[in-house]
Amino acid sequence: AQSVTQLGSHVSVSEGALVLLRCNYSSSVPPYLFWYVQYPNQGLQLLLKYTSAATLVKGINGFEAEFKKSETSFHLTKPSAHMSDAAEYFCAVSEKGSYIPTFGRGTSLIVHP
Amino acid sequence: DVKVTQSSRYLVKRTGEKVFLECVQDMDHENMFWYRQDPGLGLRLIYFSYDVKMKEKGDIPEGYSVSREKKERFSLILESASTNQTSMYLCASSPGQDSNQPQHFGDGTRLSIL
């Protein structure tokens, strides 16, 4: 069965610093990969997705993620954190042929002024 | 714009009550899902449906049932609510059988069982 690991349940950065949120998956066949963001008291919304086109994917709000097959990783980055980026971030993976994703446990991003 | 609407943002019920959580989507999506979200555990799939009147168990179906009588509506039912079902419940939908399509989520229902 597919598994998704998000390293670090909490990541703390200063405003203006680089954001790096890690995601590793277990599939031997490159799957479809997604990052979602959840702001307080809201549902999840899509940040970006990888569907086997370019390995560097750009999303909303200045976020991007790079698919690295050799490392089975799909880490999320943003060059400069903003206070409004404070939220919970989820990585999700769908195997080809399945429309039911597997979610990681989430990483809470804390941004300090 | 795509919209998934959950009928209640906050709900307080008592142990033993039958509880209904409603979810409606306006995107004509085939698939609908119910998750519960608990701190440190992420999202756990309770039930999903890929068509009207069709339902499949997810990872944690015990104590829950679902109903999908119309394509746009997916209901989650707690047959006899218990305190360990206090949680955030999220509904989601997605189109067709394409695994490259993201899910669309409602804003969640925070359910407290007293």
CSV table of C-alpha atoms in Angstrom, one decimal:
chain,number,residue,atom,x,y,z
A,1,ALA,CA,0.0,0.0,0.0
A,2,GLN,CA,1.1,3.5,-0.7
A,3,SER,CA,2.4,5.6,2.2
A,4,VAL,CA,3.3,9.3,2.5
A,5,THR,CA,5.7,10.7,5.0
A,6,GLN,CA,5.9,14.3,5.9
A,7,LEU,CA,9.0,15.0,8.0
A,8,GLY,CA,8.2,17.3,10.9
A,9,SER,CA,4.8,17.8,12.3
A,10,HIS,CA,5.7,21.5,12.9
A,11,VAL,CA,8.1,23.7,11.0
A,12,SER,CA,8.9,27.2,12.3
A,13,VAL,CA,10.4,29.9,10.2
A,14,SER,CA,10.9,33.7,10.4
A,15,GLU,CA,9.1,36.0,8.1
A,16,GLY,CA,11.2,36.4,4.9
A,17,ALA,CA,13.0,33.1,5.4
A,18,LEU,CA,13.0,30.1,3.1
A,19,VAL,CA,10.1,27.6,3.6
A,20,LEU,CA,10.9,23.9,3.1
A,21,LEU,CA,8.3,21.3,3.8
A,22,ARG,CA,9.3,17.7,3.1
A,23,CYS,CA,7.3,14.9,1.6
A,24,ASN,CA,8.4,11.4,0.6
A,25,TYR,CA,6.2,8.6,-0.9
A,26,SER,CA,6.7,4.9,-1.1
A,27,SER,CA,5.4,4.0,-4.6
A,28,SER,CA,7.8,2.3,-7.0
A,29,VAL,CA,5.9,3.7,-10.0
A,30,PRO,CA,5.8,7.6,-10.2
A,31,PRO,CA,2.4,8.5,-8.9
A,32,TYR,CA,0.4,11.8,-9.1
A,33,LEU,CA,1.4,14.1,-6.3
A,34,PHE,CA,-0.4,17.0,-4.6
A,35,TRP,CA,0.1,19.6,-2.0
A,36,TYR,CA,-2.9,21.1,-0.2
A,37,VAL,CA,-3.0,23.9,2.3
A,38,GLN,CA,-5.5,24.3,5.2
A,39,TYR,CA,-6.0,27.6,6.9
A,40,PRO,CA,-7.6,27.7,10.3
A,41,ASN,CA,-11.2,26.6,10.4
A,42,GLN,CA,-11.3,25.9,6.7
A,43,GLY,CA,-11.1,22.9,4.4
A,44,LEU,CA,-8.1,21.9,2.3
A,45,GLN,CA,-7.4,23.7,-0.9
A,46,LEU,CA,-5.1,22.7,-3.7
A,47,LEU,CA,-1.7,24.4,-3.8
A,48,LEU,CA,-0.2,22.5,-6.7
A,49,LYS,CA,0.0,19.1,-8.4
A,50,TYR,CA,2.5,17.0,-10.3
A,51,THR,CA,1.1,14.9,-13.1
A,52,SER,CA,4.2,13.7,-15.0
A,53,ALA,CA,4.9,16.9,-17.0
A,54,ALA,CA,7.6,19.2,-15.7
A,55,THR,CA,9.3,18.0,-12.6
A,56,LEU,CA,9.3,21.6,-11.1
A,57,VAL,CA,5.7,22.6,-10.4
A,58,LYS,CA,4.6,26.1,-9.6
A,59,GLY,CA,1.6,26.7,-7.5
A,60,ILE,CA,-0.4,29.5,-5.9
A,61,ASN,CA,1.0,32.0,-3.4
A,62,GLY,CA,4.6,31.6,-4.6
A,63,PHE,CA,4.9,28.0,-3.6
A,64,GLU,CA,6.6,25.4,-5.8
A,65,ALA,CA,7.6,21.7,-5.5
A,66,GLU,CA,10.1,19.5,-7.3
A,67,PHE,CA,9.5,15.9,-8.1
A,68,LYS,CA,12.6,13.8,-7.6
A,69,LYS,CA,12.0,10.2,-8.7
A,70,SER,CA,15.4,9.0,-7.5
A,71,GLU,CA,14.6,10.3,-4.0
A,72,THR,CA,10.8,9.5,-4.1
A,73,SER,CA,10.3,13.0,-2.9
A,74,PHE,CA,8.1,16.0,-3.6
A,75,HIS,CA,9.2,18.8,-1.3
A,76,LEU,CA,7.4,22.1,-1.1
A,77,THR,CA,9.3,25.3,-1.0
A,78,LYS,CA,8.8,29.1,-1.0
A,79,PRO,CA,11.7,31.5,-1.1
A,80,SER,CA,10.3,34.0,1.4
A,81,ALA,CA,7.8,33.2,4.1
A,82,HIS,CA,4.9,35.6,4.8
A,83,MET,CA,2.8,35.7,7.9
A,84,SER,CA,-0.2,34.7,5.9
A,85,ASP,CA,1.5,31.4,5.0
A,86,ALA,CA,0.9,30.1,8.5
A,87,ALA,CA,-1.3,27.0,8.0
A,88,GLU,CA,-1.4,23.2,7.9
A,89,TYR,CA,0.1,21.7,4.7
A,90,PHE,CA,-0.7,18.2,3.4
A,91,CYS,CA,1.1,16.1,0.8
A,92,ALA,CA,-1.1,13.6,-1.0
A,93,VAL,CA,-0.3,10.8,-3.5
A,94,SER,CA,-2.6,9.0,-6.0
A,95,GLU,CA,-1.4,5.9,-7.7
A,96,LYS,CA,-2.2,5.8,-11.4
A,97,GLY,CA,-5.5,4.0,-11.8
A,98,SER,CA,-6.8,5.0,-8.4
A,99,TYR,CA,-8.7,8.2,-7.6
A,100,ILE,CA,-8.4,7.8,-3.9
A,101,PRO,CA,-5.4,9.7,-2.6
A,102,THR,CA,-3.2,8.8,0.4
A,103,PHE,CA,-2.5,11.8,2.6
A,104,GLY,CA,0.4,12.5,4.8
A,105,ARG,CA,-0.2,13.5,8.4
A,106,GLY,CA,0.4,17.2,7.7
A,107,THR,CA,2.9,19.8,8.7
A,108,SER,CA,2.0,22.9,10.6
A,109,LEU,CA,3.9,25.9,9.3
A,110,ILE,CA,4.5,28.6,11.9
A,111,VAL,CA,5.8,32.0,10.8
A,112,HIS,CA,7.4,34.3,13.3
A,113,PRO,CA,7.6,38.1,12.7
B,1,ASP,CA,-16.2,28.3,-9.0
B,2,VAL,CA,-16.2,24.9,-7.6
B,3,LYS,CA,-18.2,24.6,-4.4
B,4,VAL,CA,-18.5,21.9,-1.7
B,5,THR,CA,-20.9,22.9,1.1
B,6,GLN,CA,-21.2,21.2,4.4
B,7,SER,CA,-24.4,22.0,6.2
B,8,SER,CA,-23.0,22.9,9.6
B,9,ARG,CA,-19.7,24.4,10.7
B,10,TYR,CA,-20.2,23.5,14.3
B,11,LEU,CA,-22.4,20.8,15.9
B,12,VAL,CA,-22.9,19.7,19.5
B,13,LYS,CA,-24.7,16.4,20.1
B,14,ARG,CA,-25.2,14.0,23.0
B,15,THR,CA,-23.9,10.5,23.4
B,16,GLY,CA,-26.3,8.0,21.8
B,17,GLU,CA,-27.9,10.4,19.4
B,18,LYS,CA,-28.2,9.7,15.7
B,19,VAL,CA,-26.3,12.4,13.9
B,20,PHE,CA,-26.5,13.5,10.3
B,21,LEU,CA,-23.8,15.4,8.5
B,22,GLU,CA,-24.7,16.7,5.0
B,23,CYS,CA,-22.5,17.6,2.1
B,24,VAL,CA,-23.5,19.1,-1.3
B,25,GLN,CA,-21.3,19.7,-4.3
B,26,ASP,CA,-22.2,21.8,-7.4
B,27,MET,CA,-19.6,20.4,-9.8
B,28,ASP,CA,-21.4,17.3,-11.1
B,29,HIS,CA,-18.5,15.2,-9.6
B,30,GLU,CA,-18.9,11.4,-9.6
B,31,ASN,CA,-16.8,10.8,-6.4
B,32,MET,CA,-17.5,12.0,-2.9
B,33,PHE,CA,-15.6,11.3,0.3
B,34,TRP,CA,-16.0,11.7,4.0
B,35,TYR,CA,-12.9,12.1,6.2
B,36,ARG,CA,-12.3,12.8,9.8
B,37,GLN,CA,-9.3,14.9,10.9
B,38,ASP,CA,-7.7,14.6,14.3
B,39,PRO,CA,-4.5,16.3,15.5
B,40,GLY,CA,-1.4,14.3,14.7
B,41,LEU,CA,-3.4,11.8,12.6
B,42,GLY,CA,-4.0,13.7,9.5
B,43,LEU,CA,-7.0,12.8,7.3
B,44,ARG,CA,-8.6,9.4,7.7
B,45,LEU,CA,-11.1,8.2,5.1
B,46,ILE,CA,-14.4,7.0,6.5
B,47,TYR,CA,-16.4,6.2,3.4
B,48,PHE,CA,-16.5,7.2,-0.2
B,49,SER,CA,-18.9,6.9,-3.1
B,50,TYR,CA,-18.2,6.8,-6.8
B,51,ASP,CA,-21.8,6.9,-8.0
B,52,VAL,CA,-25.4,7.4,-6.9
B,53,LYS,CA,-26.4,4.7,-4.4
B,54,MET,CA,-22.9,3.3,-4.4
B,55,LYS,CA,-20.7,3.4,-1.3
B,56,GLU,CA,-17.4,1.9,-0.2
B,57,LYS,CA,-15.8,1.6,3.2
B,58,GLY,CA,-12.7,3.5,3.8
B,59,ASP,CA,-10.1,3.0,6.5
B,60,ILE,CA,-12.3,3.7,9.6
B,61,PRO,CA,-15.9,3.0,8.8
B,62,GLU,CA,-16.9,1.6,12.2
B,63,GLY,CA,-19.7,3.5,13.8
B,64,TYR,CA,-20.6,5.3,10.6
B,65,SER,CA,-22.8,4.9,7.6
B,66,VAL,CA,-23.4,7.0,4.5
B,67,SER,CA,-26.2,7.7,2.0
B,68,ARG,CA,-26.0,9.0,-1.5
B,69,GLU,CA,-29.5,9.2,-3.1
B,70,LYS,CA,-28.6,12.1,-5.4
B,71,LYS,CA,-25.3,12.7,-7.3
B,72,GLU,CA,-24.7,16.1,-5.6
B,73,ARG,CA,-25.4,15.0,-2.0
B,74,PHE,CA,-23.5,12.7,0.3
B,75,SER,CA,-24.6,12.2,3.9
B,76,LEU,CA,-22.6,10.8,6.8
B,77,ILE,CA,-24.6,9.2,9.6
B,78,LEU,CA,-23.4,8.5,13.1
B,79,GLU,CA,-25.8,5.7,14.2
B,80,SER,CA,-25.2,6.2,17.9
B,81,ALA,CA,-22.8,9.0,18.6
B,82,SER,CA,-20.0,8.4,21.1
B,83,THR,CA,-17.5,10.7,22.6
B,84,ASN,CA,-14.6,9.2,20.6
B,85,GLN,CA,-16.4,10.5,17.5
B,86,THR,CA,-15.7,14.1,18.5
B,87,SER,CA,-13.7,15.4,15.6
B,88,MET,CA,-13.5,17.6,12.5
B,89,TYR,CA,-15.3,16.0,9.6
B,90,LEU,CA,-14.4,17.0,6.0
B,91,CYS,CA,-16.3,16.2,2.9
B,92,ALA,CA,-14.6,16.2,-0.5
B,93,SER,CA,-15.5,15.5,-4.1
B,94,SER,CA,-13.6,14.7,-7.3
B,95,PRO,CA,-14.4,14.1,-11.0
B,96,GLY,CA,-14.4,10.7,-12.7
B,97,GLN,CA,-11.9,8.0,-12.4
B,98,ASP,CA,-8.8,10.1,-13.2
B,99,SER,CA,-6.2,9.8,-10.5
B,100,ASN,CA,-4.6,13.0,-11.6
B,101,GLN,CA,-7.6,15.1,-10.5
B,102,PRO,CA,-7.4,16.8,-7.1
B,103,GLN,CA,-10.1,16.7,-4.5
B,104,HIS,CA,-12.3,19.7,-3.6
B,105,PHE,CA,-13.1,20.1,0.1
B,106,GLY,CA,-15.8,21.7,2.1
B,107,ASP,CA,-14.9,23.9,5.1
B,108,GLY,CA,-15.5,21.1,7.6
B,109,THR,CA,-17.9,20.4,10.4
B,110,ARG,CA,-16.5,20.5,13.9
B,111,LEU,CA,-18.5,17.9,15.8
B,112,SER,CA,-18.6,17.6,19.6
B,113,ILE,CA,-20.2,14.7,21.3
B,114,LEU,CA,-21.0,15.3,25.0
